[in-house]
Amino acid sequence: MSEVSSNYRVKSLKLFVILIALLLLVSCASHSPAPVLDRSKSSVNRPKTHVVIPGDTLFSIAWRYGLKYEILAKHNRIYPPYVIRPSQVIRLDIAGTGGAIAGKQQSGKGDARVSPAVTKKPVSTLKNTNNRQENRTVKSANSTSKTQAWGAPQWRWPVKGPLISSFQGSNALNKGIDLGGKLGEPVLAAAGGQVVYSGSGLRGYGKLLIVKHNETFLSAYAHNDRLLVKEGDFVKAGQRIADMGSSGTDRVKLHFEIRRDGTPVDPLKFLPRR
């Protein structure tokens, strides 16, 4: 009887060990690392359409998918002042990472390209969200600021903090650079231009500002604590446009991007050496 009892205890111990191993495997599988949020989609992963939700603007949609908003507007037959509405379907099936349509661009009545002299910003689907003025072309009261906005960008650092994360490529997770700092420190315009987005509607960016410098270059300032300018405002290089914060992220930092023809580029290639 003692030998039978001993064999039984050995078998029971083996079954217990196997059961513990299975439980550990199940536990590890259920606690796999959460996916890292990609701030915008490459042309490879880009869906064919986007359904407009409240708070979207044509500009924010173009930024999210790495497209030029003028070309996105033309592709969808959306004309100035670029009004879009909730549940509207926006086609994203545009060739090229920068949204360039094959063939020569035709200028004329149906062209959605905006002239710098008569700039009209894309309009939000919400009225008076973040102090937006709907269906209006914002005119600068300062002609000098307007001239600066459409000249060649003279880049400068947007904050004084250290570089904590580098550019990883236009199709990588980090499409800009991250700069450290303290809560409430000033965020400065990296070059003169016009604010074309001010809000928190783009997932992964927190409180975000996008500035248009000319028909080629845009810059973005993400994770702010407070936004000090609104859509349509013209800003000068070095002007305080926001307060540094941690909105949409886990620490105080500024995520800064430069996009050329809708495609993210390495800001360190444009910013002056420190």
PDB file of C-alpha atoms in Angstrom:
ATOM      1  CA  MET A   1       0.000   0.000   0.000  1.00  0.00           C
ATOM      2  CA  SER A   2       2.842   2.380   0.795  1.00  0.00           C
ATOM      3  CA  GLU A   3       4.314   1.922  -2.735  1.00  0.00           C
ATOM      4  CA  VAL A   4       0.910   2.597  -4.373  1.00  0.00           C
ATOM      5  CA  SER A   5       0.437   5.645  -2.193  1.00  0.00           C
ATOM      6  CA  SER A   6       3.897   6.905  -3.106  1.00  0.00           C
ATOM      7  CA  ASN A   7       3.228   6.523  -6.853  1.00  0.00           C
ATOM      8  CA  TYR A   8      -0.075   8.347  -6.453  1.00  0.00           C
ATOM      9  CA  ARG A   9       1.645  11.263  -4.713  1.00  0.00           C
ATOM     10  CA  VAL A  10       4.277  11.465  -7.481  1.00  0.00           C
ATOM     11  CA  LYS A  11       1.631  11.517 -10.215  1.00  0.00           C
ATOM     12  CA  SER A  12      -0.366  14.146  -8.321  1.00  0.00           C
ATOM     13  CA  LEU A  13       2.758  16.306  -7.976  1.00  0.00           C
ATOM     14  CA  LYS A  14       3.470  16.051 -11.717  1.00  0.00           C
ATOM     15  CA  LEU A  15      -0.096  17.046 -12.582  1.00  0.00           C
ATOM     16  CA  PHE A  16       0.156  20.011 -10.190  1.00  0.00           C
ATOM     17  CA  VAL A  17       3.411  21.200 -11.808  1.00  0.00           C
ATOM     18  CA  ILE A  18       1.879  20.907 -15.306  1.00  0.00           C
ATOM     19  CA  LEU A  19      -1.190  22.861 -14.184  1.00  0.00           C
ATOM     20  CA  ILE A  20       0.971  25.663 -12.733  1.00  0.00           C
ATOM     21  CA  ALA A  21       2.988  25.863 -15.976  1.00  0.00           C
ATOM     22  CA  LEU A  22      -0.202  26.166 -18.062  1.00  0.00           C
ATOM     23  CA  LEU A  23      -1.523  28.925 -15.796  1.00  0.00           C
ATOM     24  CA  LEU A  24       1.734  30.851 -16.158  1.00  0.00           C
ATOM     25  CA  LEU A  25       1.588  30.611 -19.964  1.00  0.00           C
ATOM     26  CA  VAL A  26      -1.995  31.887 -20.023  1.00  0.00           C
ATOM     27  CA  SER A  27      -1.069  34.740 -17.665  1.00  0.00           C
ATOM     28  CA  CYS A  28       1.883  35.834 -19.840  1.00  0.00           C
ATOM     29  CA  ALA A  29      -0.249  35.791 -22.980  1.00  0.00           C
ATOM     30  CA  SER A  30      -2.952  37.953 -21.392  1.00  0.00           C
ATOM     31  CA  HIS A  31      -0.402  40.544 -20.172  1.00  0.00           C
ATOM     32  CA  SER A  32       1.465  41.161 -23.403  1.00  0.00           C
ATOM     33  CA  PRO A  33       2.747  44.756 -23.854  1.00  0.00           C
ATOM     34  CA  ALA A  34       0.160  47.253 -25.053  1.00  0.00           C
ATOM     35  CA  PRO A  35       0.673  48.411 -28.637  1.00  0.00           C
ATOM     36  CA  VAL A  36       2.460  51.736 -29.102  1.00  0.00           C
ATOM     37  CA  LEU A  37       0.242  54.351 -30.715  1.00  0.00           C
ATOM     38  CA  ASP A  38       1.368  55.443 -34.156  1.00  0.00           C
ATOM     39  CA  ARG A  39       0.650  59.182 -34.487  1.00  0.00           C
ATOM     40  CA  SER A  40      -0.237  58.975 -38.177  1.00  0.00           C
ATOM     41  CA  LYS A  41      -0.667  56.382 -40.866  1.00  0.00           C
ATOM     42  CA  SER A  42       1.700  55.676 -43.747  1.00  0.00           C
ATOM     43  CA  SER A  43       0.436  55.270 -47.294  1.00  0.00           C
ATOM     44  CA  VAL A  44       0.815  51.491 -46.910  1.00  0.00           C
ATOM     45  CA  ASN A  45      -1.453  51.298 -43.842  1.00  0.00           C
ATOM     46  CA  ARG A  46      -3.766  54.142 -44.802  1.00  0.00           C
ATOM     47  CA  PRO A  47      -7.436  53.149 -45.056  1.00  0.00           C
ATOM     48  CA  LYS A  48      -9.388  53.958 -48.211  1.00  0.00           C
ATOM     49  CA  THR A  49     -11.831  56.282 -46.475  1.00  0.00           C
ATOM     50  CA  HIS A  50     -12.316  58.325 -43.316  1.00  0.00           C
ATOM     51  CA  VAL A  51     -15.729  59.032 -41.785  1.00  0.00           C
ATOM     52  CA  VAL A  52     -15.860  62.565 -40.380  1.00  0.00           C
ATOM     53  CA  ILE A  53     -16.599  62.874 -36.659  1.00  0.00           C
ATOM     54  CA  PRO A  54     -17.395  66.048 -34.678  1.00  0.00           C
ATOM     55  CA  GLY A  55     -14.231  68.111 -34.200  1.00  0.00           C
ATOM     56  CA  ASP A  56     -12.551  66.976 -37.428  1.00  0.00           C
ATOM     57  CA  THR A  57     -11.253  69.522 -39.909  1.00  0.00           C
ATOM     58  CA  LEU A  58     -10.016  68.790 -43.393  1.00  0.00           C
ATOM     59  CA  PHE A  59      -6.592  69.845 -42.152  1.00  0.00           C
ATOM     60  CA  SER A  60      -6.565  67.480 -39.155  1.00  0.00           C
ATOM     61  CA  ILE A  61      -7.642  64.578 -41.381  1.00  0.00           C
ATOM     62  CA  ALA A  62      -4.864  65.334 -43.864  1.00  0.00           C
ATOM     63  CA  TRP A  63      -2.315  65.517 -41.023  1.00  0.00           C
ATOM     64  CA  ARG A  64      -3.485  62.230 -39.508  1.00  0.00           C
ATOM     65  CA  TYR A  65      -2.943  60.345 -42.755  1.00  0.00           C
ATOM     66  CA  GLY A  66       0.167  62.149 -43.984  1.00  0.00           C
ATOM     67  CA  LEU A  67      -1.491  63.984 -46.885  1.00  0.00           C
ATOM     68  CA  LYS A  68      -1.482  67.543 -48.216  1.00  0.00           C
ATOM     69  CA  TYR A  69      -4.825  69.080 -47.385  1.00  0.00           C
ATOM     70  CA  GLU A  70      -5.042  70.919 -50.732  1.00  0.00           C
ATOM     71  CA  ILE A  71      -4.728  67.639 -52.620  1.00  0.00           C
ATOM     72  CA  LEU A  72      -7.103  65.844 -50.228  1.00  0.00           C
ATOM     73  CA  ALA A  73      -9.656  68.607 -50.830  1.00  0.00           C
ATOM     74  CA  LYS A  74      -9.269  68.373 -54.610  1.00  0.00           C
ATOM     75  CA  HIS A  75      -9.504  64.574 -54.526  1.00  0.00           C
ATOM     76  CA  ASN A  76     -12.840  64.824 -52.680  1.00  0.00           C
ATOM     77  CA  ARG A  77     -14.195  67.824 -54.632  1.00  0.00           C
ATOM     78  CA  ILE A  78     -14.242  69.976 -51.493  1.00  0.00           C
ATOM     79  CA  TYR A  79     -13.792  73.663 -52.247  1.00  0.00           C
ATOM     80  CA  PRO A  80     -13.043  76.728 -50.114  1.00  0.00           C
ATOM     81  CA  PRO A  81     -13.939  77.325 -47.338  1.00  0.00           C
ATOM     82  CA  TYR A  82     -13.522  73.522 -46.982  1.00  0.00           C
ATOM     83  CA  VAL A  83     -16.621  72.811 -44.890  1.00  0.00           C
ATOM     84  CA  ILE A  84     -16.980  69.161 -43.842  1.00  0.00           C
ATOM     85  CA  ARG A  85     -19.766  67.576 -41.814  1.00  0.00           C
ATOM     86  CA  PRO A  86     -20.145  64.639 -39.403  1.00  0.00           C
ATOM     87  CA  SER A  87     -20.707  61.268 -41.134  1.00  0.00           C
ATOM     88  CA  GLN A  88     -19.272  62.621 -44.399  1.00  0.00           C
ATOM     89  CA  VAL A  89     -16.982  60.072 -46.081  1.00  0.00           C
ATOM     90  CA  ILE A  90     -13.561  61.416 -47.104  1.00  0.00           C
ATOM     91  CA  ARG A  91     -11.697  59.374 -49.722  1.00  0.00           C
ATOM     92  CA  LEU A  92      -8.046  58.733 -48.855  1.00  0.00           C
ATOM     93  CA  ASP A  93      -7.050  56.611 -51.861  1.00  0.00           C
ATOM     94  CA  ILE A  94      -4.398  59.056 -53.061  1.00  0.00           C
ATOM     95  CA  ALA A  95      -1.135  57.821 -54.585  1.00  0.00           C
ATOM     96  CA  GLY A  96       2.162  58.669 -52.863  1.00  0.00           C
ATOM     97  CA  THR A  97       3.088  59.221 -49.212  1.00  0.00           C
ATOM     98  CA  GLY A  98       2.746  62.979 -49.600  1.00  0.00           C
ATOM     99  CA  GLY A  99      -0.602  62.701 -51.315  1.00  0.00           C
ATOM    100  CA  ALA A 100       0.590  63.664 -54.784  1.00  0.00           C
ATOM    101  CA  ILE A 101      -1.866  62.750 -57.511  1.00  0.00           C
ATOM    102  CA  ALA A 102      -0.327  61.260 -60.630  1.00  0.00           C
ATOM    103  CA  GLY A 103      -0.183  63.691 -63.513  1.00  0.00           C
ATOM    104  CA  LYS A 104       0.256  67.439 -63.657  1.00  0.00           C
ATOM    105  CA  GLN A 105      -1.826  69.526 -61.268  1.00  0.00           C
ATOM    106  CA  GLN A 106      -4.333  71.644 -63.150  1.00  0.00           C
ATOM    107  CA  SER A 107      -5.107  75.101 -61.857  1.00  0.00           C
ATOM    108  CA  GLY A 108      -8.521  76.597 -62.367  1.00  0.00           C
ATOM    109  CA  LYS A 109     -11.959  76.928 -60.889  1.00  0.00           C
ATOM    110  CA  GLY A 110     -12.014  73.431 -59.437  1.00  0.00           C
ATOM    111  CA  ASP A 111      -8.519  73.553 -57.932  1.00  0.00           C
ATOM    112  CA  ALA A 112      -8.555  73.244 -54.136  1.00  0.00           C
ATOM    113  CA  ARG A 113      -5.096  74.818 -53.736  1.00  0.00           C
ATOM    114  CA  VAL A 114      -5.144  77.951 -51.581  1.00  0.00           C
ATOM    115  CA  SER A 115      -3.398  81.127 -52.663  1.00  0.00           C
ATOM    116  CA  PRO A 116      -1.224  82.624 -49.897  1.00  0.00           C
ATOM    117  CA  ALA A 117      -2.749  86.033 -50.569  1.00  0.00           C
ATOM    118  CA  VAL A 118      -6.297  84.784 -49.940  1.00  0.00           C
ATOM    119  CA  THR A 119      -5.814  81.987 -47.443  1.00  0.00           C
ATOM    120  CA  LYS A 120      -8.874  80.118 -46.238  1.00  0.00           C
ATOM    121  CA  LYS A 121      -8.429  77.558 -43.495  1.00  0.00           C
ATOM    122  CA  PRO A 122     -10.194  74.177 -43.397  1.00  0.00           C
ATOM    123  CA  VAL A 123     -13.345  74.447 -41.312  1.00  0.00           C
ATOM    124  CA  SER A 124     -14.236  72.321 -38.311  1.00  0.00           C
ATOM    125  CA  THR A 125     -17.449  70.318 -38.131  1.00  0.00           C
ATOM    126  CA  LEU A 126     -18.185  71.975 -34.770  1.00  0.00           C
ATOM    127  CA  LYS A 127     -19.199  75.595 -34.298  1.00  0.00           C
ATOM    128  CA  ASN A 128     -17.025  77.738 -32.056  1.00  0.00           C
ATOM    129  CA  THR A 129     -14.913  74.807 -30.861  1.00  0.00           C
ATOM    130  CA  ASN A 130     -11.650  76.119 -29.345  1.00  0.00           C
ATOM    131  CA  ASN A 131     -12.640  79.664 -30.422  1.00  0.00           C
ATOM    132  CA  ARG A 132     -12.833  78.676 -34.107  1.00  0.00           C
ATOM    133  CA  GLN A 133     -14.551  81.142 -36.424  1.00  0.00           C
ATOM    134  CA  GLU A 134     -16.450  79.086 -38.956  1.00  0.00           C
ATOM    135  CA  ASN A 135     -16.794  79.859 -42.661  1.00  0.00           C
ATOM    136  CA  ARG A 136     -14.644  82.964 -42.457  1.00  0.00           C
ATOM    137  CA  THR A 137     -11.346  83.928 -44.014  1.00  0.00           C
ATOM    138  CA  VAL A 138      -9.158  85.354 -41.281  1.00  0.00           C
ATOM    139  CA  LYS A 139      -7.257  88.472 -42.321  1.00  0.00           C
ATOM    140  CA  SER A 140      -4.111  89.522 -40.544  1.00  0.00           C
ATOM    141  CA  ALA A 141      -4.154  92.976 -38.972  1.00  0.00           C
ATOM    142  CA  ASN A 142      -0.394  93.076 -39.270  1.00  0.00           C
ATOM    143  CA  SER A 143       0.891  93.016 -42.849  1.00  0.00           C
ATOM    144  CA  THR A 144       4.430  92.308 -41.608  1.00  0.00           C
ATOM    145  CA  SER A 145       3.272  89.108 -39.876  1.00  0.00           C
ATOM    146  CA  LYS A 146       1.453  88.018 -43.018  1.00  0.00           C
ATOM    147  CA  THR A 147       4.557  88.589 -45.133  1.00  0.00           C
ATOM    148  CA  GLN A 148       6.632  86.565 -42.667  1.00  0.00           C
ATOM    149  CA  ALA A 149       4.134  83.721 -42.784  1.00  0.00           C
ATOM    150  CA  TRP A 150       4.604  83.033 -46.471  1.00  0.00           C
ATOM    151  CA  GLY A 151       8.362  83.511 -46.720  1.00  0.00           C
ATOM    152  CA  ALA A 152      10.971  80.753 -46.529  1.00  0.00           C
ATOM    153  CA  PRO A 153      10.958  79.374 -42.942  1.00  0.00           C
ATOM    154  CA  GLN A 154      13.823  80.536 -40.767  1.00  0.00           C
ATOM    155  CA  TRP A 155      13.719  77.723 -38.241  1.00  0.00           C
ATOM    156  CA  ARG A 156      14.477  78.065 -34.529  1.00  0.00           C
ATOM    157  CA  TRP A 157      14.091  75.734 -31.557  1.00  0.00           C
ATOM    158  CA  PRO A 158      10.539  75.735 -30.127  1.00  0.00           C
ATOM    159  CA  VAL A 159      11.701  75.074 -26.528  1.00  0.00           C
ATOM    160  CA  LYS A 160      14.980  75.218 -24.615  1.00  0.00           C
ATOM    161  CA  GLY A 161      14.740  71.693 -23.191  1.00  0.00           C
ATOM    162  CA  PRO A 162      16.968  68.732 -24.079  1.00  0.00           C
ATOM    163  CA  LEU A 163      16.339  66.263 -26.897  1.00  0.00           C
ATOM    164  CA  ILE A 164      14.825  63.118 -25.368  1.00  0.00           C
ATOM    165  CA  SER A 165      13.623  61.278 -28.481  1.00  0.00           C
ATOM    166  CA  SER A 166      14.813  61.455 -32.097  1.00  0.00           C
ATOM    167  CA  PHE A 167      13.068  61.245 -35.465  1.00  0.00           C
ATOM    168  CA  GLN A 168      12.591  57.620 -36.563  1.00  0.00           C
ATOM    169  CA  GLY A 169      11.404  58.077 -40.148  1.00  0.00           C
ATOM    170  CA  SER A 170       8.207  59.082 -41.932  1.00  0.00           C
ATOM    171  CA  ASN A 171       6.771  55.556 -41.615  1.00  0.00           C
ATOM    172  CA  ALA A 172       8.040  54.919 -38.054  1.00  0.00           C
ATOM    173  CA  LEU A 173       6.356  55.470 -34.710  1.00  0.00           C
ATOM    174  CA  ASN A 174       8.046  58.807 -33.944  1.00  0.00           C
ATOM    175  CA  LYS A 175       7.564  61.201 -36.842  1.00  0.00           C
ATOM    176  CA  GLY A 176       9.250  64.100 -35.074  1.00  0.00           C
ATOM    177  CA  ILE A 177      11.405  64.808 -32.043  1.00  0.00           C
ATOM    178  CA  ASP A 178      10.546  65.011 -28.342  1.00  0.00           C
ATOM    179  CA  LEU A 179      12.001  67.786 -26.202  1.00  0.00           C
ATOM    180  CA  GLY A 180      12.032  67.854 -22.400  1.00  0.00           C
ATOM    181  CA  GLY A 181      11.033  70.695 -20.118  1.00  0.00           C
ATOM    182  CA  LYS A 182       8.895  71.755 -17.164  1.00  0.00           C
ATOM    183  CA  LEU A 183       5.157  72.210 -16.905  1.00  0.00           C
ATOM    184  CA  GLY A 184       4.133  75.671 -18.096  1.00  0.00           C
ATOM    185  CA  GLU A 185       7.396  76.558 -19.843  1.00  0.00           C
ATOM    186  CA  PRO A 186       6.890  78.568 -23.072  1.00  0.00           C
ATOM    187  CA  VAL A 187       6.465  76.832 -26.418  1.00  0.00           C
ATOM    188  CA  LEU A 188       7.599  79.123 -29.240  1.00  0.00           C
ATOM    189  CA  ALA A 189       6.728  79.170 -32.934  1.00  0.00           C
ATOM    190  CA  ALA A 190       9.674  77.591 -34.763  1.00  0.00           C
ATOM    191  CA  ALA A 191       9.036  79.919 -37.734  1.00  0.00           C
ATOM    192  CA  GLY A 192       6.506  82.535 -38.825  1.00  0.00           C
ATOM    193  CA  GLY A 193       3.214  81.266 -40.217  1.00  0.00           C
ATOM    194  CA  GLN A 194      -0.529  80.838 -39.801  1.00  0.00           C
ATOM    195  CA  VAL A 195      -2.195  78.577 -37.237  1.00  0.00           C
ATOM    196  CA  VAL A 196      -4.300  76.093 -39.167  1.00  0.00           C
ATOM    197  CA  TYR A 197      -5.216  73.721 -36.326  1.00  0.00           C
ATOM    198  CA  SER A 198      -5.693  74.337 -32.611  1.00  0.00           C
ATOM    199  CA  GLY A 199      -7.333  71.629 -30.573  1.00  0.00           C
ATOM    200  CA  SER A 200      -7.189  68.115 -29.153  1.00  0.00           C
ATOM    201  CA  GLY A 201      -8.999  66.084 -31.802  1.00  0.00           C
ATOM    202  CA  LEU A 202      -6.006  64.066 -33.038  1.00  0.00           C
ATOM    203  CA  ARG A 203      -5.483  60.976 -30.918  1.00  0.00           C
ATOM    204  CA  GLY A 204      -1.965  60.644 -29.552  1.00  0.00           C
ATOM    205  CA  TYR A 205      -1.106  64.359 -29.787  1.00  0.00           C
ATOM    206  CA  GLY A 206      -2.968  65.820 -26.813  1.00  0.00           C
ATOM    207  CA  LYS A 207      -3.472  69.577 -27.115  1.00  0.00           C
ATOM    208  CA  LEU A 208      -2.011  70.301 -30.535  1.00  0.00           C
ATOM    209  CA  LEU A 209      -1.108  73.301 -32.685  1.00  0.00           C
ATOM    210  CA  ILE A 210      -0.281  73.075 -36.397  1.00  0.00           C
ATOM    211  CA  VAL A 211       1.292  76.060 -38.141  1.00  0.00           C
ATOM    212  CA  LYS A 212       1.455  76.510 -41.913  1.00  0.00           C
ATOM    213  CA  HIS A 213       4.612  78.338 -43.011  1.00  0.00           C
ATOM    214  CA  ASN A 214       4.114  78.221 -46.780  1.00  0.00           C
ATOM    215  CA  GLU A 215       2.741  75.854 -49.420  1.00  0.00           C
ATOM    216  CA  THR A 216       5.501  73.356 -48.589  1.00  0.00           C
ATOM    217  CA  PHE A 217       6.175  73.379 -44.846  1.00  0.00           C
ATOM    218  CA  LEU A 218       4.059  72.816 -41.740  1.00  0.00           C
ATOM    219  CA  SER A 219       5.095  72.384 -38.125  1.00  0.00           C
ATOM    220  CA  ALA A 220       3.280  70.793 -35.184  1.00  0.00           C
ATOM    221  CA  TYR A 221       3.498  71.267 -31.402  1.00  0.00           C
ATOM    222  CA  ALA A 222       1.905  68.490 -29.334  1.00  0.00           C
ATOM    223  CA  HIS A 223       1.147  67.597 -25.687  1.00  0.00           C
ATOM    224  CA  ASN A 224       0.705  71.230 -24.609  1.00  0.00           C
ATOM    225  CA  ASP A 225      -0.896  72.225 -21.323  1.00  0.00           C
ATOM    226  CA  ARG A 226      -2.447  75.429 -22.692  1.00  0.00           C
ATOM    227  CA  LEU A 227      -2.910  76.731 -26.237  1.00  0.00           C
ATOM    228  CA  LEU A 228      -2.418  80.488 -26.570  1.00  0.00           C
ATOM    229  CA  VAL A 229      -3.382  80.986 -30.227  1.00  0.00           C
ATOM    230  CA  LYS A 230      -6.371  79.964 -32.301  1.00  0.00           C
ATOM    231  CA  GLU A 231      -6.962  78.865 -35.874  1.00  0.00           C
ATOM    232  CA  GLY A 232      -6.431  81.658 -38.373  1.00  0.00           C
ATOM    233  CA  ASP A 233      -3.948  83.600 -36.227  1.00  0.00           C
ATOM    234  CA  PHE A 234      -0.664  84.665 -37.817  1.00  0.00           C
ATOM    235  CA  VAL A 235       2.336  84.106 -35.555  1.00  0.00           C
ATOM    236  CA  LYS A 236       5.923  85.354 -35.684  1.00  0.00           C
ATOM    237  CA  ALA A 237       9.018  83.202 -35.268  1.00  0.00           C
ATOM    238  CA  GLY A 238       9.796  82.963 -31.552  1.00  0.00           C
ATOM    239  CA  GLN A 239       6.302  84.008 -30.462  1.00  0.00           C
ATOM    240  CA  ARG A 240       4.907  82.156 -27.449  1.00  0.00           C
ATOM    241  CA  ILE A 241       2.068  80.009 -28.761  1.00  0.00           C
ATOM    242  CA  ALA A 242       1.499  77.473 -25.967  1.00  0.00           C
ATOM    243  CA  ASP A 243       2.561  76.294 -22.511  1.00  0.00           C
ATOM    244  CA  MET A 244       4.409  73.002 -22.246  1.00  0.00           C
ATOM    245  CA  GLY A 245       2.441  70.128 -20.733  1.00  0.00           C
ATOM    246  CA  SER A 246       1.743  66.407 -20.724  1.00  0.00           C
ATOM    247  CA  SER A 247      -1.626  66.149 -22.487  1.00  0.00           C
ATOM    248  CA  GLY A 248      -1.952  62.857 -24.347  1.00  0.00           C
ATOM    249  CA  THR A 249       1.292  61.457 -22.923  1.00  0.00           C
ATOM    250  CA  ASP A 250       2.902  60.243 -19.692  1.00  0.00           C
ATOM    251  CA  ARG A 251       5.379  63.070 -19.013  1.00  0.00           C
ATOM    252  CA  VAL A 252       5.912  66.771 -19.613  1.00  0.00           C
ATOM    253  CA  LYS A 253       7.435  67.200 -23.077  1.00  0.00           C
ATOM    254  CA  LEU A 254       6.955  68.818 -26.450  1.00  0.00           C
ATOM    255  CA  HIS A 255       6.518  66.599 -29.482  1.00  0.00           C
ATOM    256  CA  PHE A 256       7.646  68.682 -32.461  1.00  0.00           C
ATOM    257  CA  GLU A 257       7.186  67.782 -36.133  1.00  0.00           C
ATOM    258  CA  ILE A 258       8.052  69.371 -39.460  1.00  0.00           C
ATOM    259  CA  ARG A 259       6.243  68.155 -42.569  1.00  0.00           C
ATOM    260  CA  ARG A 260       7.294  68.916 -46.128  1.00  0.00           C
ATOM    261  CA  ASP A 261       4.526  68.435 -48.720  1.00  0.00           C
ATOM    262  CA  GLY A 262       2.623  66.397 -46.122  1.00  0.00           C
ATOM    263  CA  THR A 263       5.517  64.025 -45.372  1.00  0.00           C
ATOM    264  CA  PRO A 264       7.290  64.034 -41.963  1.00  0.00           C
ATOM    265  CA  VAL A 265      10.970  65.027 -42.131  1.00  0.00           C
ATOM    266  CA  ASP A 266      13.709  65.079 -39.492  1.00  0.00           C
ATOM    267  CA  PRO A 267      13.483  68.453 -37.678  1.00  0.00           C
ATOM    268  CA  LEU A 268      17.178  68.237 -36.714  1.00  0.00           C
ATOM    269  CA  LYS A 269      18.074  68.738 -40.374  1.00  0.00           C
ATOM    270  CA  PHE A 270      16.333  72.129 -40.321  1.00  0.00           C
ATOM    271  CA  LEU A 271      16.854  73.455 -36.797  1.00  0.00           C
ATOM    272  CA  PRO A 272      20.096  75.379 -36.074  1.00  0.00           C
ATOM    273  CA  ARG A 273      22.848  73.619 -34.147  1.00  0.00           C
ATOM    274  CA  ARG A 274      22.833  74.270 -30.431  1.00  0.00           C
TER     275      ARG A 274
END
